Tab-separated table of C-alpha atoms and ligand atoms in Angstrom:
chain	number	residue	atom	x	y	z
A	1054	UNK	CA	-2.860	30.746	9.931
A	1055	UNK	CA	0.082	31.358	12.097
A	1056	UNK	CA	2.707	29.434	13.702
A	1057	UNK	CA	4.018	29.253	16.668
A	1058	UNK	CA	7.685	29.861	17.613
A	1059	UNK	CA	9.475	26.678	17.046
A	1060	UNK	CA	12.170	25.901	19.805
A	1061	UNK	CA	14.813	25.437	17.445
A	1062	UNK	CA	16.143	28.664	15.232
A	1063	UNK	CA	17.176	26.730	11.920
A	1064	UNK	CA	16.546	28.107	8.801
A	1065	UNK	CA	13.429	26.366	7.721
A	1066	UNK	CA	10.848	27.106	4.494
A	1067	UNK	CA	8.627	29.774	6.742
A	1068	UNK	CA	7.602	27.819	9.606
A	1069	UNK	CA	6.314	30.081	12.150
A	1070	UNK	CA	4.595	32.607	9.261
A	1071	UNK	CA	0.976	32.304	7.369
A	1072	UNK	CA	0.854	29.423	4.718
A	1073	UNK	CA	-2.367	29.751	3.036
A	1074	UNK	CA	-4.927	26.981	2.585
A	1075	UNK	CA	-2.011	24.665	4.884
A	1076	UNK	CA	-4.607	23.490	7.111
A	1077	UNK	CA	-2.758	23.238	10.132
A	1078	UNK	CA	-4.597	23.892	13.676
A	1079	UNK	CA	-3.347	25.647	16.092
A	1080	UNK	CA	-1.729	24.067	18.715
A	1081	UNK	CA	-0.456	21.704	16.303
A	1082	UNK	CA	2.641	20.180	16.988
A	1083	UNK	CA	5.252	20.322	13.455
A	1084	UNK	CA	8.264	18.506	13.569
A	1085	UNK	CA	10.603	20.106	10.428
A	1086	UNK	CA	13.687	17.789	9.153
A	1087	UNK	CA	16.302	19.901	7.177
A	1088	UNK	CA	19.334	18.341	5.350
A	1089	UNK	CA	22.136	20.761	4.857
A	1090	UNK	CA	22.789	19.005	1.161
A	1091	UNK	CA	20.378	18.704	-1.354
A	1092	UNK	CA	22.918	18.060	-4.377
A	1093	UNK	CA	24.739	14.912	-2.246
A	1094	UNK	CA	24.066	11.827	-3.153
A	1095	UNK	CA	24.025	11.030	1.014
A	1096	UNK	CA	21.941	12.430	3.464
A	1097	UNK	CA	23.611	15.108	5.725
A	1098	UNK	CA	22.450	17.124	8.130
A	1099	UNK	CA	19.071	15.375	8.333
A	1100	UNK	CA	17.434	17.168	11.737
A	1101	UNK	CA	14.015	17.344	13.526
A	1102	UNK	CA	12.150	20.108	15.294
A	1103	UNK	CA	8.973	20.855	16.832
A	1104	UNK	CA	7.249	23.890	16.993
A	1105	UNK	CA	3.833	23.120	19.628
A	1106	UNK	CA	1.778	20.742	21.319
A	1107	UNK	CA	-0.862	18.801	20.100
A	1108	UNK	CA	-3.613	17.262	18.878
A	1109	UNK	CA	-4.889	14.069	15.941
A	1110	UNK	CA	-2.655	10.534	16.086
A	1111	UNK	CA	-3.769	9.187	12.481
A	1112	UNK	CA	-3.432	5.062	12.124
A	1113	UNK	CA	-1.137	4.051	9.890
A	1114	UNK	CA	-1.073	1.488	7.631
A	1115	UNK	CA	2.021	-0.108	5.476
A	1116	UNK	CA	1.487	-1.765	2.044
A	1117	UNK	CA	4.636	-3.338	0.843
A	1118	UNK	CA	5.484	-4.726	-2.537
A	1119	UNK	CA	8.327	-4.971	-5.109
A	1120	UNK	CA	8.173	-2.246	-7.790
A	1121	UNK	CA	5.579	-2.983	-10.606
A	1122	UNK	CA	3.097	-4.982	-8.365
A	1123	UNK	CA	0.091	-2.985	-8.061
A	1124	UNK	CA	0.664	-0.769	-5.110
A	1125	UNK	CA	-0.431	2.302	-7.054
A	1126	UNK	CA	-3.440	0.841	-8.249
A	1127	UNK	CA	-4.150	-0.574	-4.695
A	1128	UNK	CA	-3.744	3.218	-3.277
A	1129	UNK	CA	-6.332	4.807	-6.008
A	1130	UNK	CA	-8.457	1.933	-4.816
A	1131	UNK	CA	-8.222	2.438	-0.500
A	1132	UNK	CA	-8.476	6.273	-1.714
A	1133	UNK	CA	-11.974	5.493	-2.958
A	1134	UNK	CA	-13.785	3.592	-0.429
A	1135	UNK	CA	-12.819	6.781	1.878
A	1136	UNK	CA	-14.335	9.029	-1.157
A	1137	UNK	CA	-12.829	11.458	-2.862
A	1138	UNK	CA	-10.181	11.949	-4.956
A	1139	UNK	CA	-6.031	11.240	-3.916
A	1140	UNK	CA	-3.595	14.302	-5.812
A	1141	UNK	CA	-0.557	15.300	-5.233
A	1142	UNK	CA	0.317	18.100	-2.751
A	1143	UNK	CA	-0.540	21.253	-3.963
A	1144	UNK	CA	1.480	23.392	-5.776
A	1145	UNK	CA	4.109	21.627	-4.490
A	1146	UNK	CA	6.892	19.283	-6.506
A	1147	UNK	CA	5.461	17.927	-9.958
A	1148	UNK	CA	7.583	14.832	-9.093
A	1149	UNK	CA	6.028	14.513	-5.425
A	1150	UNK	CA	5.247	10.634	-5.016
A	1151	UNK	CA	2.518	11.900	-2.329
A	1152	UNK	CA	-0.922	11.736	-2.825
A	1153	UNK	CA	-3.463	12.944	-0.577
A	1154	UNK	CA	-7.395	13.124	0.116
A	1155	UNK	CA	-9.314	14.168	2.524
A	1156	UNK	CA	-9.095	11.189	4.667
A	1157	UNK	CA	-5.871	9.258	3.439
A	1158	UNK	CA	-2.476	10.476	2.584
A	1159	UNK	CA	-0.119	8.190	0.852
A	1160	UNK	CA	3.549	8.683	1.390
A	1161	UNK	CA	5.949	6.649	-0.842
A	1162	UNK	CA	8.718	5.436	0.590
A	1163	UNK	CA	11.361	5.216	-2.301
A	1164	UNK	CA	11.265	8.981	-0.595
A	1165	UNK	CA	13.965	7.618	2.073
A	1166	UNK	CA	16.361	6.660	-0.606
A	1167	UNK	CA	19.656	7.824	0.748
A	1168	UNK	CA	21.383	7.214	-2.098
A	1169	UNK	CA	20.348	8.846	-5.811
A	1170	UNK	CA	20.502	6.867	-9.210
A	1171	UNK	CA	24.478	7.796	-9.495
A	1172	UNK	CA	25.158	7.177	-5.943
A	1173	UNK	CA	23.536	3.526	-6.279
A	1174	UNK	CA	25.510	3.349	-9.141
A	1175	UNK	CA	28.796	4.031	-7.910
A	1176	UNK	CA	28.175	2.537	-4.918
A	1177	UNK	CA	26.707	-0.753	-6.759
A	1178	UNK	CA	23.797	-1.409	-4.991
A	1179	UNK	CA	20.308	-1.166	-5.876
A	1180	UNK	CA	17.695	0.971	-4.416
A	1181	UNK	CA	16.292	-2.971	-2.687
A	1182	UNK	CA	19.173	-2.869	-0.571
A	1183	UNK	CA	18.872	-1.378	2.878
A	1184	UNK	CA	22.316	0.622	2.337
A	1185	UNK	CA	20.423	3.191	0.147
A	1186	UNK	CA	17.534	4.128	2.299
A	1187	UNK	CA	17.655	6.032	5.295
A	1188	UNK	CA	15.693	4.231	7.907
A	1189	UNK	CA	16.394	6.130	11.221
A	1190	UNK	CA	14.473	8.728	9.096
A	1191	UNK	CA	11.778	7.079	8.011
A	1192	UNK	CA	11.224	5.774	11.751
A	1193	UNK	CA	11.377	8.778	13.127
A	1194	UNK	CA	8.906	10.381	10.541
A	1195	UNK	CA	6.292	8.234	10.485
A	1196	UNK	CA	6.695	8.411	14.740
A	1197	UNK	CA	5.754	11.827	14.228
A	1198	UNK	CA	2.814	11.997	11.968
A	1199	UNK	CA	1.268	8.933	14.380
A	1200	UNK	CA	2.232	11.194	16.851
A	1201	UNK	CA	0.201	13.747	15.510
A	1202	UNK	CA	3.005	16.140	14.130
A	1203	UNK	CA	4.136	17.162	10.689
A	1204	UNK	CA	6.940	16.160	8.764
A	1205	UNK	CA	9.188	17.985	5.940
A	1206	UNK	CA	9.345	14.496	4.598
A	1207	UNK	CA	12.179	14.408	1.643
A	1208	UNK	CA	11.163	13.332	-2.194
A	1209	UNK	CA	13.373	10.717	-4.641
A	1210	UNK	CA	12.933	12.715	-7.715
A	1211	UNK	CA	11.960	9.138	-10.207
A	1212	UNK	CA	12.229	11.370	-13.071
A	1213	UNK	CA	15.320	12.839	-12.428
A	1214	UNK	CA	17.143	10.203	-10.086
A	1215	UNK	CA	18.088	12.985	-7.493
A	1216	UNK	CA	16.738	13.384	-3.876
A	1217	UNK	CA	14.838	16.727	-4.136
A	1218	UNK	CA	13.982	19.757	-1.651
A	1219	UNK	CA	11.083	18.141	1.548
A	1220	UNK	CA	7.528	18.670	0.641
A	1221	UNK	CA	5.466	19.723	4.218
A	1222	UNK	CA	3.062	16.627	5.206
A	1223	UNK	CA	0.743	16.857	7.830
A	1224	UNK	CA	-0.642	14.365	9.678
A	1225	UNK	CA	-4.069	12.952	8.075
A	1226	UNK	CA	-6.483	10.776	9.422
A	1227	UNK	CA	-4.765	7.552	7.407
A	1228	UNK	CA	-1.673	7.502	6.629
A	1229	UNK	CA	-0.403	4.844	4.148
A	1230	UNK	CA	3.534	4.048	3.996
A	1231	UNK	CA	3.653	2.000	0.591
A	1232	UNK	CA	6.953	0.961	-1.007
A	1233	UNK	CA	9.703	-1.308	-0.988
A	1234	UNK	CA	10.600	-1.650	2.520
A	1235	UNK	CA	7.400	-0.856	5.713
A	1236	UNK	CA	7.971	-3.693	7.727
A	1237	UNK	CA	11.318	-4.228	6.958
A	1238	UNK	CA	12.711	-1.540	10.088
A	1239	UNK	CA	11.664	-3.210	13.408
A	1240	UNK	CA	10.826	-0.018	14.722
A	1241	UNK	CA	8.398	1.429	11.357
A	1242	UNK	CA	6.889	-2.029	12.212
A	1243	UNK	CA	5.681	-1.367	15.519
A	1244	UNK	CA	4.330	1.723	14.526
A	1245	UNK	CA	1.847	0.004	11.684
A	1246	UNK	CA	-1.970	-0.206	12.391
A	1247	UNK	CA	-2.209	-2.380	9.954
A	1248	UNK	CA	0.301	-3.964	7.325
A	1249	UNK	CA	-0.303	-5.561	3.617
A	1250	UNK	CA	2.218	-7.577	1.085
A	1251	UNK	CA	1.422	-7.900	-1.999
A	1252	UNK	CA	3.073	-10.897	-3.378
A	1253	UNK	CA	3.286	-11.314	-6.981
A	1254	UNK	CA	4.488	-14.473	-8.400
A	1255	UNK	CA	7.717	-14.114	-10.760
A	1256	UNK	CA	5.592	-15.189	-13.332
A	1257	UNK	CA	3.076	-12.833	-13.071
A	1258	UNK	CA	5.151	-10.212	-12.258
A	1259	UNK	CA	6.970	-10.537	-14.908
A	1260	UNK	CA	3.864	-10.511	-18.012
A	1261	UNK	CA	2.966	-7.481	-15.889
A	1262	UNK	CA	6.456	-5.399	-16.224
A	1263	UNK	CA	6.191	-6.722	-19.947
A	1264	UNK	CA	2.961	-4.949	-20.686
A	1265	UNK	CA	4.067	-2.199	-18.935
A	1266	UNK	CA	7.401	-1.414	-19.544
A	1267	UNK	CA	7.447	-2.868	-23.329
A	1268	UNK	CA	3.784	-0.992	-24.350
A	1269	UNK	CA	4.469	1.942	-22.172
A	1270	UNK	CA	7.945	2.367	-21.998
A	1271	UNK	CA	9.259	0.946	-25.227
A	1272	UNK	CA	11.918	-1.022	-22.970
A	1273	UNK	CA	12.766	-4.417	-24.816
A	1274	UNK	CA	11.872	-7.428	-23.689
A	1275	UNK	CA	15.895	-8.367	-22.999
A	1276	UNK	CA	16.022	-5.348	-20.662
A	1277	UNK	CA	12.921	-5.786	-18.672
A	1278	UNK	CA	14.760	-9.549	-18.050
A	1279	UNK	CA	17.816	-8.476	-17.211
A	1280	UNK	CA	16.128	-5.843	-14.637
A	1281	UNK	CA	14.016	-8.696	-12.971
A	1282	UNK	CA	17.350	-10.572	-13.032
A	1283	UNK	CA	19.823	-8.150	-11.151
A	1284	UNK	CA	16.654	-7.103	-8.634
A	1285	UNK	CA	16.378	-10.774	-7.478
A	1286	UNK	CA	18.738	-11.635	-5.152
A	1287	UNK	CA	18.038	-8.685	-2.828
A	1288	UNK	CA	14.348	-8.821	-3.773
A	1289	UNK	CA	14.819	-12.149	-2.235
A	1290	UNK	CA	17.037	-10.712	0.631
A	1291	UNK	CA	15.141	-8.001	2.368
A	1292	UNK	CA	11.996	-7.267	0.327
A	1293	UNK	CA	10.081	-10.910	0.561
A	1294	UNK	CA	10.758	-11.711	3.780
A	1295	UNK	CA	8.474	-8.754	4.998
A	1296	UNK	CA	5.678	-10.601	4.038
A	1297	UNK	CA	5.525	-12.958	6.704
A	1298	UNK	CA	4.952	-9.863	9.334
A	1299	UNK	CA	1.904	-8.496	7.194
A	1300	UNK	CA	-1.469	-8.631	8.698
A	1301	UNK	CA	-2.857	-9.649	5.150
A	1302	UNK	CA	-1.008	-10.477	2.175
A	1303	UNK	CA	-2.422	-10.664	-1.885
A	1304	UNK	CA	-0.810	-13.235	-3.163
A	1305	UNK	CA	-0.839	-13.274	-7.140
A	1306	UNK	CA	0.083	-16.638	-8.612
A	1307	UNK	CA	-0.873	-17.915	-12.487
A	1308	UNK	CA	-3.745	-20.019	-12.789
A	1309	UNK	CA	-4.572	-23.601	-12.054
A	1310	UNK	CA	-7.175	-23.982	-14.792
A	1311	UNK	CA	-5.751	-23.872	-17.476
A	1312	UNK	CA	-3.177	-26.583	-17.348
A	1313	UNK	CA	0.874	-25.012	-18.176
A	1314	UNK	CA	-0.677	-21.472	-18.852
A	1315	UNK	CA	2.567	-18.989	-19.359
A	1316	UNK	CA	0.619	-16.478	-20.351
A	1317	UNK	CA	0.036	-14.736	-17.425
A	1318	UNK	CA	-3.843	-13.333	-18.221
A	1319	UNK	CA	-5.750	-15.514	-16.212
A	1320	UNK	CA	-4.829	-15.456	-12.256
A	1321	UNK	CA	-4.821	-16.897	-8.615
A	1322	UNK	CA	-4.915	-15.130	-6.002
A	1323	UNK	CA	-5.445	-15.615	-2.504
A	1324	UNK	CA	-6.129	-13.429	0.024
A	1325	UNK	CA	-4.092	-14.475	3.199
A	1326	UNK	CA	-5.605	-12.782	6.638
A	1327	UNK	CA	-4.107	-13.283	10.225
A	1328	UNK	CA	-6.070	-14.428	12.696
A	1329	UNK	CA	-6.247	-12.789	16.044
A	1330	UNK	CA	-5.165	-9.125	14.772
A	1331	UNK	CA	-7.235	-6.624	16.817
A	1332	UNK	CA	-10.053	-4.838	14.863
A	1333	UNK	CA	-9.479	-7.315	11.528
A	1334	UNK	CA	-11.930	-9.613	11.170
A	1335	UNK	CA	-11.137	-12.260	8.227
A	1336	UNK	CA	-13.174	-12.823	5.421
A	1337	UNK	CA	-15.407	-16.079	5.033
A	1338	UNK	CA	-16.807	-17.813	2.496
A	1339	UNK	CA	-20.360	-19.724	3.176
A	1340	UNK	CA	-19.075	-21.251	6.856
A	1341	UNK	CA	-16.622	-19.665	8.998
A	1342	UNK	CA	-13.386	-21.722	9.718
A	1343	UNK	CA	-15.167	-24.596	7.465
A	1344	UNK	CA	-12.929	-25.558	4.244
A	1345	UNK	CA	-14.775	-24.641	0.687
A	1346	UNK	CA	-14.550	-25.012	-2.651
A	1347	UNK	CA	-16.919	-23.474	-4.681
A	1348	UNK	CA	-17.594	-23.119	-8.816
A	1349	UNK	CA	-19.818	-20.558	-8.842
A	1350	UNK	CA	-20.861	-20.717	-12.803
A	1351	UNK	CA	-23.559	-21.402	-13.924
A	1352	UNK	CA	-26.940	-19.561	-13.458
A	1353	UNK	CA	-26.132	-17.287	-11.849
A	1354	UNK	CA	-22.875	-16.021	-12.903
A	1355	UNK	CA	-21.812	-16.168	-16.308
A	1356	UNK	CA	-18.296	-17.604	-16.791
A	1357	UNK	CA	-16.277	-18.023	-20.560
A	1358	UNK	CA	-13.383	-20.208	-20.631
A	1359	UNK	CA	-11.214	-21.432	-18.074
A	1360	UNK	CA	-14.194	-20.189	-15.499
A	1361	UNK	CA	-13.836	-19.242	-12.076
A	1362	UNK	CA	-13.062	-21.256	-8.649
A	1363	UNK	CA	-13.113	-20.020	-4.833
A	1364	UNK	CA	-11.760	-22.179	-2.410
A	1365	UNK	CA	-11.651	-20.929	1.497
A	1366	UNK	CA	-10.215	-22.411	4.571
A	1367	UNK	CA	-7.971	-22.033	7.399
A	1368	UNK	CA	-3.852	-22.506	7.270
A	1369	UNK	CA	-0.802	-21.715	8.612
A	1370	UNK	CA	0.727	-19.110	7.239
A	1371	UNK	CA	5.054	-18.714	8.733
A	1372	UNK	CA	3.764	-20.565	11.556
A	1373	UNK	CA	1.305	-18.282	12.026
A	1374	UNK	CA	-2.618	-19.526	12.058
A	1375	UNK	CA	-4.843	-17.176	8.891
A	1376	UNK	CA	-7.846	-17.826	6.854
A	1377	UNK	CA	-7.494	-18.109	3.020
A	1378	UNK	CA	-9.581	-17.114	0.595
A	1379	UNK	CA	-8.931	-17.647	-3.080
A	1380	UNK	CA	-9.888	-17.165	-6.853
A	1381	UNK	CA	-8.807	-18.485	-9.470
A	1382	UNK	CA	-10.473	-17.104	-12.886
A	1383	UNK	CA	-11.559	-13.714	-14.275
A	1384	UNK	CA	-15.545	-12.438	-13.950
A	1385	UNK	CA	-17.528	-11.951	-17.368
A	1386	UNK	CA	-19.345	-9.545	-16.219
A	1387	UNK	CA	-18.490	-7.692	-13.349
A	1388	UNK	CA	-22.216	-6.773	-12.785
A	1389	UNK	CA	-22.676	-10.715	-11.472
A	1390	UNK	CA	-20.148	-9.864	-8.634
A	1391	UNK	CA	-22.660	-9.308	-6.549
A	1392	UNK	CA	-24.205	-12.702	-6.198
A	1393	UNK	CA	-20.184	-13.493	-5.449
A	1394	UNK	CA	-20.649	-10.736	-2.979
A	1395	UNK	CA	-23.647	-12.215	-1.342
A	1396	UNK	CA	-21.878	-15.315	-0.288
A	1397	UNK	CA	-18.754	-13.840	1.470
A	1398	UNK	CA	-19.226	-12.641	4.880
A	1399	UNK	CA	-17.485	-9.717	7.382
A	1400	UNK	CA	-16.792	-7.833	4.275
A	1401	UNK	CA	-17.117	-4.231	6.552
A	1402	UNK	CA	-19.695	-2.963	3.847
A	1403	UNK	CA	-21.423	-0.193	4.892
A	1404	UNK	CA	-24.707	-1.453	2.654
A	1405	UNK	CA	-25.670	-4.538	0.560
A	1406	UNK	CA	-22.914	-4.643	-2.722
A	1407	UNK	CA	-20.969	-2.008	-1.786
A	1408	UNK	CA	-18.244	-4.490	-3.125
A	1409	UNK	CA	-19.490	-4.692	-6.735
A	1410	UNK	CA	-20.750	-1.406	-6.748
A	1411	UNK	CA	-16.714	-0.389	-5.727
A	1412	UNK	CA	-15.354	-2.555	-8.267
A	1413	UNK	CA	-17.616	-1.521	-10.824
A	1414	UNK	CA	-16.803	2.519	-10.280
A	1415	UNK	CA	-13.133	0.956	-10.832
A	1416	UNK	CA	-13.713	-1.253	-13.787
A	1417	UNK	CA	-10.952	0.092	-16.072
A	1418	UNK	CA	-8.543	0.031	-13.010
A	1419	UNK	CA	-6.364	-3.141	-13.645
A	1420	UNK	CA	-7.374	-6.214	-12.616
A	1421	UNK	CA	-10.756	-5.131	-12.035
A	1422	UNK	CA	-11.994	-8.631	-13.664
A	1423	UNK	CA	-10.525	-10.949	-11.315
A	1424	UNK	CA	-9.069	-11.444	-7.837
A	1425	UNK	CA	-6.481	-9.120	-7.652
A	1426	UNK	CA	-9.369	-6.154	-7.663
A	1427	UNK	CA	-12.026	-8.185	-5.544
A	1428	UNK	CA	-9.219	-8.669	-3.079
A	1429	UNK	CA	-7.345	-5.283	-3.184
A	1430	UNK	CA	-11.239	-3.576	-2.553
A	1431	UNK	CA	-11.880	-5.940	0.534
A	1432	UNK	CA	-8.601	-4.958	2.138
A	1433	UNK	CA	-9.745	-1.445	1.277
A	1434	UNK	CA	-13.201	-2.058	3.146
A	1435	UNK	CA	-11.437	-4.097	6.312
A	1436	UNK	CA	-9.199	-0.654	6.120
A	1437	UNK	CA	-11.815	1.378	6.812
A	1438	UNK	CA	-13.838	-1.251	8.904
A	1439	UNK	CA	-10.243	-1.251	10.930
A	1440	UNK	CA	-9.769	2.590	11.632
A	1441	UNK	CA	-12.858	3.509	12.499
A	1442	UNK	CA	-13.214	0.696	15.446
A	1443	UNK	CA	-9.659	2.563	16.340
A	1444	UNK	CA	-11.284	6.068	15.954
A	1445	UNK	CA	-13.984	4.610	18.736
A	1446	UNK	CA	-11.975	2.808	21.123
A	1447	UNK	CA	-10.157	5.944	21.669
A	1448	UNK	CA	-13.025	7.654	21.960
A	1449	UNK	CA	-14.555	5.180	23.956
A	1450	UNK	CA	-17.760	5.274	21.618
A	1451	UNK	CA	-19.434	2.500	20.104
A	1452	UNK	CA	-17.785	1.721	17.130
A	1453	UNK	CA	-21.204	2.690	15.259
A	1454	UNK	CA	-20.577	6.438	15.911
A	1455	UNK	CA	-16.858	6.591	14.326
A	1456	UNK	CA	-18.332	5.986	11.251
A	1457	UNK	CA	-16.501	7.800	8.404
B	2486	ATP	N1	-4.355	-6.484	-10.841
B	2486	ATP	C1	-2.944	-6.218	-11.782
B	2486	ATP	N2	-3.508	-6.608	-12.905
B	2486	ATP	C2	-2.760	-6.894	-13.927
B	2486	ATP	N3	-2.227	-6.191	-14.415
B	2486	ATP	C3	-1.706	-4.998	-13.087
B	2486	ATP	C4	-2.377	-5.462	-11.543
B	2486	ATP	N4	-1.998	-4.685	-11.023
B	2486	ATP	C5	-0.836	-3.786	-11.702
B	2486	ATP	N5	-0.692	-4.369	-13.013
B	2486	ATP	C6	0.402	-3.886	-14.438
B	2486	ATP	O1	1.442	-3.174	-13.228
B	2486	ATP	C7	1.917	-1.906	-13.270
B	2486	ATP	C8	1.823	-1.432	-12.290
B	2486	ATP	O2	1.288	-1.075	-11.722
B	2486	ATP	P1	1.121	0.227	-10.214
B	2486	ATP	O3	1.509	1.097	-11.171
B	2486	ATP	O4	-0.129	0.008	-9.278
B	2486	ATP	O5	2.233	-0.647	-9.816
B	2486	ATP	P2	3.021	0.129	-8.335
B	2486	ATP	O6	3.349	-1.143	-7.550
B	2486	ATP	O7	2.786	1.215	-7.970
B	2486	ATP	O8	4.130	0.197	-9.771
B	2486	ATP	P3	5.374	1.598	-9.223
B	2486	ATP	O9	6.526	1.196	-7.804
B	2486	ATP	O10	6.562	0.590	-10.452
B	2486	ATP	O11	5.393	3.118	-9.453
B	2486	ATP	C9	0.609	-1.746	-14.025
B	2486	ATP	O12	0.526	-0.582	-15.484
B	2486	ATP	C10	-0.197	-2.992	-14.801
B	2486	ATP	O13	0.033	-3.010	-15.810
B	2487	5RP	O1	12.670	-0.207	-6.746
B	2487	5RP	C1	12.101	0.674	-7.117
B	2487	5RP	C2	10.284	1.345	-5.828
B	2487	5RP	O2	10.059	2.046	-6.732
B	2487	5RP	C3	12.877	2.035	-7.791
B	2487	5RP	O3	13.586	1.427	-8.624
B	2487	5RP	C4	13.740	2.974	-7.150
B	2487	5RP	O4	12.743	3.914	-6.267
B	2487	5RP	C5	14.717	3.350	-7.702
B	2487	5RP	O5	13.924	4.227	-8.652
B	2487	5RP	P1	14.517	4.808	-10.471
B	2487	5RP	O6	14.840	3.645	-10.972
B	2487	5RP	O7	13.414	5.901	-10.564
B	2487	5RP	O8	15.952	4.885	-9.914
């Protein structure tokens, strides 16, 4: 398919020629960004220009969390709810951080690091520091995607620690920005149709990091501790405060079912859902708005020590009204989750048992036997529902007609 002529003559990667299998439609707006220097650890000459005029307007979802806190796992669950597998852009940089499926494109905001690894070291800043990130470009490009324009997004290469040449990102139906700062910059925050924060307590983060970085990456216990400690001041200053802006927060804490537990294997997980968000109806247990404690273990749910406890009720979070659903403990048999599912309402499922089916499908993902997997799956379903309602509203048709 051929592109129209750009309004600017900046030298680009074939902006006006045929790109096979690009999926571009005629009359689509394409916003390109170029940078004159790739080697530099700061960005120079970033520019954008428009090619023609256009069409589809994606919904934009923000997912914030610290590194190693389950963003990728969550994204795999979300993509699966829409069907189809998510893959890096075909034929592109093998170290791309982007994942594309039929419906969703997930970009990692690490790609907006303005300082590479050496640059951060020289300046004595961490990747969590806003000074190491280009929020102007992030805003400009998320806005462009939201307007249905394609972008040339930079790539931060986690293997080399360098800023790689940009990759072409086309507007999908659902555009997810995941990373350290999706809700940090007010301009970017305003573009989000829905936002999620994964709030992993220090104890649990430490346990997960040890599990991954010691077992899979050969790091020592001391180096893991040191890395967590080194990040903590900037995490507290720049990442953690974003949770007040999230429409849904998944908070992961040590269990209260085992006194003084320090293993971090059994988890207490809270799904904190803001009230009054358009197209988002919080999930509830038994009776909307009531306060409920429920121990489902018994004839219909097999539970070994320490058991499972659910709680649900209204609360406030950063001064805002929320509903909180909590699960402490873990499932012995995932197929029995259907019993729990049948007591939850407003799940936005398309058929009875869809939550259980999704969980069984990804039983090998981290957290599938506890509230992290359950609540990530539920939030995935809520995002699908939100998308369908937004599309229906735009088209002026009933939500049923916009089902994916
Ligand atoms: N729900 C969970 N239960 C137990 N462990 C988990 C869970 N989620 C993530 N982990 C652990 O944390 C590791 C990192 O998870 P994941 O890759 O999803 O996080 P991430 O935020 O995308 O990380 P990064 O930003 O470093 O790429 C996993 O390999 C696993 O060890
Ligand atoms: O906080 C992070 C988000 O993933 C990373 O540490 C940051 O992107 C820097 O990456 P690297 O350690 O590969 O240089």
